[in-house]
mmCIF file of C-alpha atoms in Angstrom:
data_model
loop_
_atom_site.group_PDB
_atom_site.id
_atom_site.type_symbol
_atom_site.label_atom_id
_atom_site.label_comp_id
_atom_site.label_asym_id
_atom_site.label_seq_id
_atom_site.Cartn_x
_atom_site.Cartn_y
_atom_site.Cartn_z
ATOM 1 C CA UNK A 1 21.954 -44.553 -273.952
ATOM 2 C CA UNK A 2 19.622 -42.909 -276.976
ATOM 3 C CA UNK A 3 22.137 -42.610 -278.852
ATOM 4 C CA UNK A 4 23.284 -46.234 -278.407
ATOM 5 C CA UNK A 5 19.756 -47.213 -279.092
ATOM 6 C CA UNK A 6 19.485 -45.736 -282.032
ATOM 7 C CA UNK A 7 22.520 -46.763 -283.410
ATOM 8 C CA UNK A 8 21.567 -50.525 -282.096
ATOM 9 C CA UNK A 9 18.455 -50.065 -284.062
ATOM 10 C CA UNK A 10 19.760 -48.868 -287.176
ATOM 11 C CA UNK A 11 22.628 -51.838 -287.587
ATOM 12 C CA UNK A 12 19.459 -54.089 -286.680
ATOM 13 C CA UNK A 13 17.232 -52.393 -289.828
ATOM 14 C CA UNK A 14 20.434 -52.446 -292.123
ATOM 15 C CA UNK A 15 21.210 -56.473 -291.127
ATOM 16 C CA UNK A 16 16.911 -56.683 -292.205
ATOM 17 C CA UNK A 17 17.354 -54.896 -295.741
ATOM 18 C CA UNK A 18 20.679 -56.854 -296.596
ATOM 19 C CA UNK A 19 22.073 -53.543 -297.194
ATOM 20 C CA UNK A 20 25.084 -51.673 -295.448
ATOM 21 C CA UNK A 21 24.852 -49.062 -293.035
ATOM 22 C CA UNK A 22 25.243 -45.288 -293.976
ATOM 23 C CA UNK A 23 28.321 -43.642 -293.191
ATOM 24 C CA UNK A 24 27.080 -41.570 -290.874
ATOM 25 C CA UNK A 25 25.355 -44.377 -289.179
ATOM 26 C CA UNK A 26 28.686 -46.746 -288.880
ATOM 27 C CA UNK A 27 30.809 -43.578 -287.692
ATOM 28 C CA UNK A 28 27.832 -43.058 -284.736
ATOM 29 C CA UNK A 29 27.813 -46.274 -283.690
ATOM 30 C CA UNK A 30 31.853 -46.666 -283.509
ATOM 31 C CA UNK A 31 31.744 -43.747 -281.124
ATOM 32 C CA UNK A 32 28.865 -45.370 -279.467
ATOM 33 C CA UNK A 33 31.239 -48.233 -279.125
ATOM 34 C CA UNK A 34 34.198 -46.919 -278.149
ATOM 35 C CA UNK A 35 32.493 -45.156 -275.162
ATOM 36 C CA UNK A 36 30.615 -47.893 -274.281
ATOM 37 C CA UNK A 37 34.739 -49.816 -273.853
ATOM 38 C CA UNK A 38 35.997 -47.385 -272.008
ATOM 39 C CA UNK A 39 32.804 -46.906 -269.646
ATOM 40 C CA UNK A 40 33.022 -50.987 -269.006
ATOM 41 C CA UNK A 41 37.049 -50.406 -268.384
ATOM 42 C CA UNK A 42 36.848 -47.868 -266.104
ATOM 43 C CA UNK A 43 34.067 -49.833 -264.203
ATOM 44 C CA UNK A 44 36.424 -52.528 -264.081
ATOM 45 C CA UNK A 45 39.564 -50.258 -262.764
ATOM 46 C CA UNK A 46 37.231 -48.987 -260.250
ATOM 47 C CA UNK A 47 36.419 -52.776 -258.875
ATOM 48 C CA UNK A 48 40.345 -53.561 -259.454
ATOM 49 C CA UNK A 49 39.178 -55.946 -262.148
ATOM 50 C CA UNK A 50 42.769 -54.571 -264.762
ATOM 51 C CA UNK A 51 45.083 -52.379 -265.362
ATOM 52 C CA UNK A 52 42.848 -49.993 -267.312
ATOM 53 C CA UNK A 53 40.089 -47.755 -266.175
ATOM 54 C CA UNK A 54 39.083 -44.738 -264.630
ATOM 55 C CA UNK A 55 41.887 -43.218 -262.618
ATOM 56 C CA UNK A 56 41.861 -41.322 -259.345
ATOM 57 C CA UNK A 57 43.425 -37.763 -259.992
ATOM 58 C CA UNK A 58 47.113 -37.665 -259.739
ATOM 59 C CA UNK A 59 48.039 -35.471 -256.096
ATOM 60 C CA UNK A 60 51.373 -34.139 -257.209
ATOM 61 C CA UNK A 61 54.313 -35.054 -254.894
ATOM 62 C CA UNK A 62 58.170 -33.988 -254.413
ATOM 63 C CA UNK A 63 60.711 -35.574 -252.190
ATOM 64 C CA UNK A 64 63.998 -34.243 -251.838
ATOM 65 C CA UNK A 65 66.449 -35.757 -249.147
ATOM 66 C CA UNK A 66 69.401 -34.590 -247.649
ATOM 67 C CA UNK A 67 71.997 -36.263 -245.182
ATOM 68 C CA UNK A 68 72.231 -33.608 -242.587
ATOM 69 C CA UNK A 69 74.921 -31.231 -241.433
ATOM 70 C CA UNK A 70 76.771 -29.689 -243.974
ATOM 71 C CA UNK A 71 76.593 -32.677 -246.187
ATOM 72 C CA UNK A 72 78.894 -33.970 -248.937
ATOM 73 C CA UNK A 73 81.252 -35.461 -245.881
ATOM 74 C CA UNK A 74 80.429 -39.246 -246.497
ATOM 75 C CA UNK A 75 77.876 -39.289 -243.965
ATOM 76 C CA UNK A 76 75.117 -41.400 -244.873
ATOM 77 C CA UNK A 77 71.924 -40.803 -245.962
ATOM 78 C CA UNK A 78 69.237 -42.782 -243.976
ATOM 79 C CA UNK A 79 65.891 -40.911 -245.213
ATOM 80 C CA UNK A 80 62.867 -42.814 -246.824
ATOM 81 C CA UNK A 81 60.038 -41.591 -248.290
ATOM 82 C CA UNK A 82 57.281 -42.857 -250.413
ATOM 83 C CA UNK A 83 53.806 -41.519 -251.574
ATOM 84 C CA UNK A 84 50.606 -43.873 -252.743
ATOM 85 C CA UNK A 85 47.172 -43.760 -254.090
ATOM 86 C CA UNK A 86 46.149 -46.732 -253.497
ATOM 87 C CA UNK A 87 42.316 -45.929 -254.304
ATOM 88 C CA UNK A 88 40.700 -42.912 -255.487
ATOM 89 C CA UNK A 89 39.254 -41.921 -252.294
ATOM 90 C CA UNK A 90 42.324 -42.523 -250.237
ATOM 91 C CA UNK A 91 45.826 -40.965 -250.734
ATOM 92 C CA UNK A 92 48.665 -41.892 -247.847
ATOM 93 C CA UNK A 93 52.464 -40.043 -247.882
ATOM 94 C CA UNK A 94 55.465 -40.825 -245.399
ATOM 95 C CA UNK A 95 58.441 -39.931 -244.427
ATOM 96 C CA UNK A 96 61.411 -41.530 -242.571
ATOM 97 C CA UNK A 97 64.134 -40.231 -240.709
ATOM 98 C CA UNK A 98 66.771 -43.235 -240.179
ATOM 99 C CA UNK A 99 69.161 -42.864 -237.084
ATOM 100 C CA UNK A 100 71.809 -44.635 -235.967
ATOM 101 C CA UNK A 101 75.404 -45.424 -237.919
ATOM 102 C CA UNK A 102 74.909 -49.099 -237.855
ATOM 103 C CA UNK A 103 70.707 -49.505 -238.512
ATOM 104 C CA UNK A 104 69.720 -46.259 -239.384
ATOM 105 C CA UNK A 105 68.925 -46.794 -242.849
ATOM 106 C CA UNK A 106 67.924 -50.010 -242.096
ATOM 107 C CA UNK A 107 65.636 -48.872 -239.815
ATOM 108 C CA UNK A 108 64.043 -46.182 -242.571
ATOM 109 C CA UNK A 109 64.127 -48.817 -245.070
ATOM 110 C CA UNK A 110 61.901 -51.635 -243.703
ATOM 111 C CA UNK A 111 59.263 -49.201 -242.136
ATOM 112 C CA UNK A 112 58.777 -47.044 -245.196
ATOM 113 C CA UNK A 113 58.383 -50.529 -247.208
ATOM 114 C CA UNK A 114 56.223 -52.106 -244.465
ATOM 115 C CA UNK A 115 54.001 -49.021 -243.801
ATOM 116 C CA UNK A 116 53.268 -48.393 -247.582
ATOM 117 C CA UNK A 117 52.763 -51.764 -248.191
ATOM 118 C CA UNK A 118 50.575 -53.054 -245.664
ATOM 119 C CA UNK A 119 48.017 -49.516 -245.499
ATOM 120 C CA UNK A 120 47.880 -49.604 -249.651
ATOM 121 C CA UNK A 121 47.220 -53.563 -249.241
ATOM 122 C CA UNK A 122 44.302 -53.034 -246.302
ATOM 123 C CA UNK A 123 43.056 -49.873 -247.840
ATOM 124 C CA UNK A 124 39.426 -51.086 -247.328
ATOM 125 C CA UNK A 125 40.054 -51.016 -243.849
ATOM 126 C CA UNK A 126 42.137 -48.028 -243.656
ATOM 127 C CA UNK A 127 39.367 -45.848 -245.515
ATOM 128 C CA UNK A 128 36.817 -46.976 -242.534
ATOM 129 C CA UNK A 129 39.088 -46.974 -239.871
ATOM 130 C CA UNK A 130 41.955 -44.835 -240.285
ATOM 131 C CA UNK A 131 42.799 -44.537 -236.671
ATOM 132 C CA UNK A 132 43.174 -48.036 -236.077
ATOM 133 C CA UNK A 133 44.823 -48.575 -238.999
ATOM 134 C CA UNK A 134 47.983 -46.375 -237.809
ATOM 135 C CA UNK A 135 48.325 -47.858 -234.812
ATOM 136 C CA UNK A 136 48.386 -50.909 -236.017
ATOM 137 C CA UNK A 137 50.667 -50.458 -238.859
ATOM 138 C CA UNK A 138 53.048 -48.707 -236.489
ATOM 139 C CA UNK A 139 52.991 -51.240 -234.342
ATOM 140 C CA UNK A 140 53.794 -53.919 -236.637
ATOM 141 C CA UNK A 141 56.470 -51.411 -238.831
ATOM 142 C CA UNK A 142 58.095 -51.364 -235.193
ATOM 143 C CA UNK A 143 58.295 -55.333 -235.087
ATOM 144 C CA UNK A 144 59.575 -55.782 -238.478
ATOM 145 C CA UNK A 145 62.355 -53.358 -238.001
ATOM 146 C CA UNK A 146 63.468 -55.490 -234.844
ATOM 147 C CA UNK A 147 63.444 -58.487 -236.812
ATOM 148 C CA UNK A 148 65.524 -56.814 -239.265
ATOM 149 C CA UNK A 149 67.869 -55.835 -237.026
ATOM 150 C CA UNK A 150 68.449 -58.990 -235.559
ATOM 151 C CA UNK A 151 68.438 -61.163 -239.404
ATOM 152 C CA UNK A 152 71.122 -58.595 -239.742
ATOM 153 C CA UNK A 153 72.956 -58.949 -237.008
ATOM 154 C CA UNK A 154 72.505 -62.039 -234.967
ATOM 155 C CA UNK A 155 74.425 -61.743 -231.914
ATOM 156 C CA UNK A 156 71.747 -58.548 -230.705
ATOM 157 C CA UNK A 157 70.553 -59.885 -227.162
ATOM 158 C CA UNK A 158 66.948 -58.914 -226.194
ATOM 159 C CA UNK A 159 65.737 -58.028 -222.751
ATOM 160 C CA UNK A 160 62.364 -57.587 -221.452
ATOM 161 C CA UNK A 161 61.888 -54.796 -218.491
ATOM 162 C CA UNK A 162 58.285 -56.229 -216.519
ATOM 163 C CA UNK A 163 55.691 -56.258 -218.434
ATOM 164 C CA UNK A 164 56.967 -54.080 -221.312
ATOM 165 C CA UNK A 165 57.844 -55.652 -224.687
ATOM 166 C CA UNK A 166 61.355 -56.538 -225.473
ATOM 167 C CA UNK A 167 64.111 -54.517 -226.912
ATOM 168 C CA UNK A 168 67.492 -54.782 -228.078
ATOM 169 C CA UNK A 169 70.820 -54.026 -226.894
ATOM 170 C CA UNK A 170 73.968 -55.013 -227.967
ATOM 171 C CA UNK A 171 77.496 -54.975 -226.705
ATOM 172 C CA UNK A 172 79.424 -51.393 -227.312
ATOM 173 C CA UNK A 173 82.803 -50.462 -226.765
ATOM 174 C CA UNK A 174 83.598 -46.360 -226.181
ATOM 175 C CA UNK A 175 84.866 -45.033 -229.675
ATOM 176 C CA UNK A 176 87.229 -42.993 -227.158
ATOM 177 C CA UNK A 177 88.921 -46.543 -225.526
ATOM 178 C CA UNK A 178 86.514 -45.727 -222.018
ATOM 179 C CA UNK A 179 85.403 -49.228 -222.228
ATOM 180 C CA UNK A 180 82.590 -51.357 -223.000
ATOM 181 C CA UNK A 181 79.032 -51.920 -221.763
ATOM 182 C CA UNK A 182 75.557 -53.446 -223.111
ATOM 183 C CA UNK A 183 73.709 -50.565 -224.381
ATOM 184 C CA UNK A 184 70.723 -49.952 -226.308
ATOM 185 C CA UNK A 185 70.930 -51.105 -230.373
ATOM 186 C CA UNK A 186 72.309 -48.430 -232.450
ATOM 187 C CA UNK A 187 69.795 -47.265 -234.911
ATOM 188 C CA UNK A 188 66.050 -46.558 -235.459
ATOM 189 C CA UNK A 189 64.051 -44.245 -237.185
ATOM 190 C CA UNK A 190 61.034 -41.055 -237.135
ATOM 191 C CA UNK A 191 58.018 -42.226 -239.146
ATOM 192 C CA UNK A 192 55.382 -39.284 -240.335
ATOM 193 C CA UNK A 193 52.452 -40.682 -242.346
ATOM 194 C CA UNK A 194 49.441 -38.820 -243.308
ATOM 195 C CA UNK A 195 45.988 -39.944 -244.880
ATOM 196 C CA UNK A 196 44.177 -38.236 -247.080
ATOM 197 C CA UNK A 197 40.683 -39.346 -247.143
ATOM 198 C CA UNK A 198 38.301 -38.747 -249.862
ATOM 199 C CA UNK A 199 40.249 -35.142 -250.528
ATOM 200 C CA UNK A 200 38.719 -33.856 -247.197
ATOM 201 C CA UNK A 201 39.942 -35.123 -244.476
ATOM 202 C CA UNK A 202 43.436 -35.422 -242.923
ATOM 203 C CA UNK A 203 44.965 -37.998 -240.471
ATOM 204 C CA UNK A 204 48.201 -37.800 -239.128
ATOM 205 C CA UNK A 205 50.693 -40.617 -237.201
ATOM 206 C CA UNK A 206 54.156 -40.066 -236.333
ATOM 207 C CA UNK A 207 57.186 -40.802 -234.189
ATOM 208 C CA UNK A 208 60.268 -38.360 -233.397
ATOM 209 C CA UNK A 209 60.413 -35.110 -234.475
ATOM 210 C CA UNK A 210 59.946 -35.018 -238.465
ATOM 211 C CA UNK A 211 57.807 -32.505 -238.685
ATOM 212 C CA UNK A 212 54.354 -32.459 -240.741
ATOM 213 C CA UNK A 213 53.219 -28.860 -242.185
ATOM 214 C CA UNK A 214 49.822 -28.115 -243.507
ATOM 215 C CA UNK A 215 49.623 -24.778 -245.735
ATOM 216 C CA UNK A 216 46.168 -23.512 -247.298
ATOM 217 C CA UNK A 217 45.690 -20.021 -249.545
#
């Protein structure tokens, strides 16, 4: 601020005299100026206000898939994975383990997408509530990969059991020629999605078995 007085001053007593400002005195004030840009930028990135601006430290991430078994046999691989920083005091990774040959990717697919997309978009909320904000999102990743399912494949009949929600089965005939029977839909997936909150603190959601490993030195 002193120096951007000063400088402030000076352009006002060189405007006064008619004269032009002193090298040194221009050169003071453009670095005066410059910081003051990037000071209002970053205030703006902080508030979301452009592109620009002060930005959260980069957490380094690495994903490397593989299809299972000994691989390389034309089975498909159904993994998803994503990792955001949606603000800098929130930083959210998951992971998705499709199963199933007919929605198994699906299945990885639309929860990855509707996970990231919904916790980065509600980050506000997640920050203060981060419990609530995994069940919910699971909850509602679980509903959009039913409505996948059945967008993709209409003829899926849903059954409700009492007072539990509905779920899908469709109609299945024995790859071995033992006949056919309703059974329950072919496909789903794991979900794993951790929160990292202001750099200290650790929440963790998941479904199935892919596992979640925390190392420290």
């Amino acid at each position: 601020e002193g120096a951007l007085y000063a400088a402030a001053a000076a352009l006002l007593d060189g405007r006064r005299g008619g004269g032009a400002l002193p090298a040194a005195t221009r050169a003071a004030l453009a670095r005066v100026s410059k910081a003051t840009v990037e000071a209002a930028a970053a205030v703006r990135g902080c508030a979301g206000g452009g592109s620009g601006g002060l930005r959260a430290p980069q957490l380094p991430s690495v994903v490397f898939t593989h299809e299972g078994g000994e691989g390389g046999r034309g089975k498909e691989n159904q993994d998803a994975a994503f990792a955001a920083r949606p603000s800098p005091d929130l930083a959210i990774f998951g992971v998705f383990d499709g199963h199933g040959r007919r929605f198994g990717k699906l299945a990885g697919e639309v929860a990855s997408r509707v996970v990231r997309s919904r916790l980065c978009a509600l980050h506000r909320w997640v920050e203060l509530c981060p419990d609530a904000a995994l069940q919910w999102v699971f909850t509602h990743a679980h509903e959009e990969i039913r409505t996948a399912m059945v967008a993709a494949a209409p003829e899926l009949l849903h059954l409700q059991r009492g007072h539990r929600a509905d779920f899908l089965v469709e109609w299945m005939t024995d790859e071995d020629g033992g006949g056919a029977r309703w059974d329950a839909v072919d496909g789903g997936t794991t979900a794993t999605v951790a929160l990292l909150l202001r750099g200290t603190l650790l929440k963790l959601a998941f479904a199935g078995d892919s596992s979640a490993v925390v190392l420290g030195r």
